[in-house]
């Protein structure tokens, strides 16, 4: 997304969240292509009883101002996008005209209410007035790749010999992997970015020198992770789905005690490693160990392709 698109999304999403409470935008009486008073404006009306919300899009590269909508008389009208109350002009015994501005290729939203603004509405309009202080044209429409940086996997280098670990001798290695991101094709900016790359990409191939390191010969088991929880009194910041295959997050059947622990997050795994004075392997270390340092080895148990 461009900075302009991101800002437009932020503003529109704020309006959508605010109007969600009264379920305006899920109205079964939705009226698409609501009549507007000027060309290049596309409006929808979402009524709820005698109240409602208009959403508007300006498809023109030019600003539009002045008379925009004809609406029922006897209501309060609020420009939700700009955060101001509208002063309609009466044109008949039953209708008024709403006039306001919509920027080039911009958006608008108007609330029709039976009551004066309450605290929640005033607070929301004040926030929108600040948010829309600058027009969308003030934000760049040029797309740029969002840079990524790998989060440190711990400060403990696994370099010293330990009886519970095996030595992985270092060496030169062609690290070749492809991502599984569903959307985005093969364009720059899709998937992940490694430290030696200038931007995220789906396909990666790089010759690097891997230093000696030690690695556990087997995955961390349920019993080992439970021992860590008891000894460290560790509590995850996000407990949703945390070791969900255990009972009450404290018990599991003896038959799975030596099976690899699952339903732990990156943060949980890092905490376990730090407690044991270890760290998680980097992607290329894991790949190097799994392939035995052989680029043409697709699986650890197959010698050749």
Short mmCIF file of N, CA and C in Angstrom, two decimals, residues 7 11 81-82 103 128-139:
data_model
loop_
_atom_site.label_atom_id
_atom_site.label_comp_id
_atom_site.label_asym_id
_atom_site.label_seq_id
_atom_site.Cartn_x
_atom_site.Cartn_y
_atom_site.Cartn_z
N UNK A 7 -3.31 5.90 4.59
CA UNK A 7 -4.01 6.95 5.33
C UNK A 7 -5.50 6.91 5.03
N UNK A 11 -8.62 6.26 7.78
CA UNK A 11 -9.77 7.13 7.98
C UNK A 11 -11.09 6.39 7.76
N UNK A 81 -16.56 12.29 8.15
CA UNK A 81 -15.21 12.26 7.61
C UNK A 81 -14.39 13.44 8.12
N UNK A 82 -14.97 14.64 8.07
CA UNK A 82 -14.23 15.83 8.50
C UNK A 82 -14.47 16.17 9.97
N UNK A 103 -12.53 15.73 -1.29
CA UNK A 103 -11.27 15.96 -2.01
C UNK A 103 -11.15 15.05 -3.23
N UNK A 128 -11.69 12.73 14.22
CA UNK A 128 -11.69 12.77 12.76
C UNK A 128 -11.24 14.13 12.25
N UNK A 129 -11.58 15.18 12.96
CA UNK A 129 -11.15 16.53 12.56
C UNK A 129 -9.62 16.62 12.58
N UNK A 130 -9.02 15.99 13.58
CA UNK A 130 -7.56 15.97 13.66
C UNK A 130 -6.99 15.07 12.57
N UNK A 131 -7.60 13.91 12.37
CA UNK A 131 -7.10 12.94 11.40
C UNK A 131 -7.14 13.49 9.98
N UNK A 132 -8.15 14.26 9.66
CA UNK A 132 -8.32 14.77 8.29
C UNK A 132 -7.83 16.20 8.12
N UNK A 133 -7.01 16.65 9.07
CA UNK A 133 -6.48 18.02 8.99
C UNK A 133 -5.72 18.23 7.70
N UNK A 134 -5.00 17.20 7.28
CA UNK A 134 -4.26 17.27 6.01
C UNK A 134 -4.98 16.44 4.96
N UNK A 135 -5.06 16.93 3.73
CA UNK A 135 -5.74 16.16 2.68
C UNK A 135 -4.94 14.92 2.31
N UNK A 136 -5.60 13.98 1.66
CA UNK A 136 -4.91 12.78 1.23
C UNK A 136 -3.80 13.08 0.23
N UNK A 137 -3.93 14.19 -0.48
CA UNK A 137 -2.90 14.57 -1.45
C UNK A 137 -1.58 14.92 -0.77
N UNK A 138 -1.61 15.12 0.56
CA UNK A 138 -0.37 15.41 1.28
C UNK A 138 0.46 14.16 1.50
N UNK A 139 -0.13 13.00 1.21
CA UNK A 139 0.56 11.73 1.40
C UNK A 139 0.98 11.16 0.04
#
